[in-house]
């Protein structure tokens, strides 16, 4: 029973940490996000209670409800115990950003990182900035993506976090369709693949309830969320809340975790084809 409880805690953390918008950082060469995802994939089959189904069904069973919105509300306010120390990182506790400088995106290391993710410099410079900051006694720099609240999502090859306040990012080109993305890498990937669009970038699943009124202004909504449990749960909530005008667009990258991973695979195939011709 104790072993079951420990496994349950790990799986629930992998869902809830993303729903709360916890910062995911890299320590000692390991990404917390990667650890959580592997834990969930490895442990889910042993948590089906003999009834079949997925982790959404498990959450409904644990919380005694069949309402997806209610499950997400409860999980957003719940507390999980028995968590290992590396999992307890919070942006407000561990990240103190000082001497913040926002400038044009131009650092070769950041542009090279984006290129490795399939994002060209023209698209990146049109949507992102470069942010230098001090955290403790050390100086850092990262790609910055501004949100509507005035904060920034931060990303470099070794770090994923944000400068508060955290919020969604809306992009308006006055079209009838709005595209929903979990993070800005997926939004940039869509621009590479399909061009400009009206968009809502959640920057965290926890921001989803704040987007429904905005999305309801559109005649059509396309959800490009992650192909994992939390992404599917979020897509399902949007579709239940806003009805038939919502579509799950994840079929485009059905064999991949998300839209950016799909773009990376296409970029790699294109480069390989070029090398073969030469």
Short mmCIF file of N, CA and C in Angstrom, two decimals, residues 57 181 273:
data_model
loop_
_atom_site.label_atom_id
_atom_site.label_comp_id
_atom_site.label_asym_id
_atom_site.label_seq_id
_atom_site.Cartn_x
_atom_site.Cartn_y
_atom_site.Cartn_z
N UNK A 57 -9.54 9.13 -15.89
CA UNK A 57 -10.50 8.29 -15.15
C UNK A 57 -10.03 8.05 -13.72
N UNK A 181 -2.39 27.36 -27.83
CA UNK A 181 -1.13 26.66 -27.64
C UNK A 181 -0.78 26.63 -26.17
N UNK A 273 17.71 15.28 -46.16
CA UNK A 273 17.48 15.20 -47.60
C UNK A 273 18.47 16.06 -48.36
#
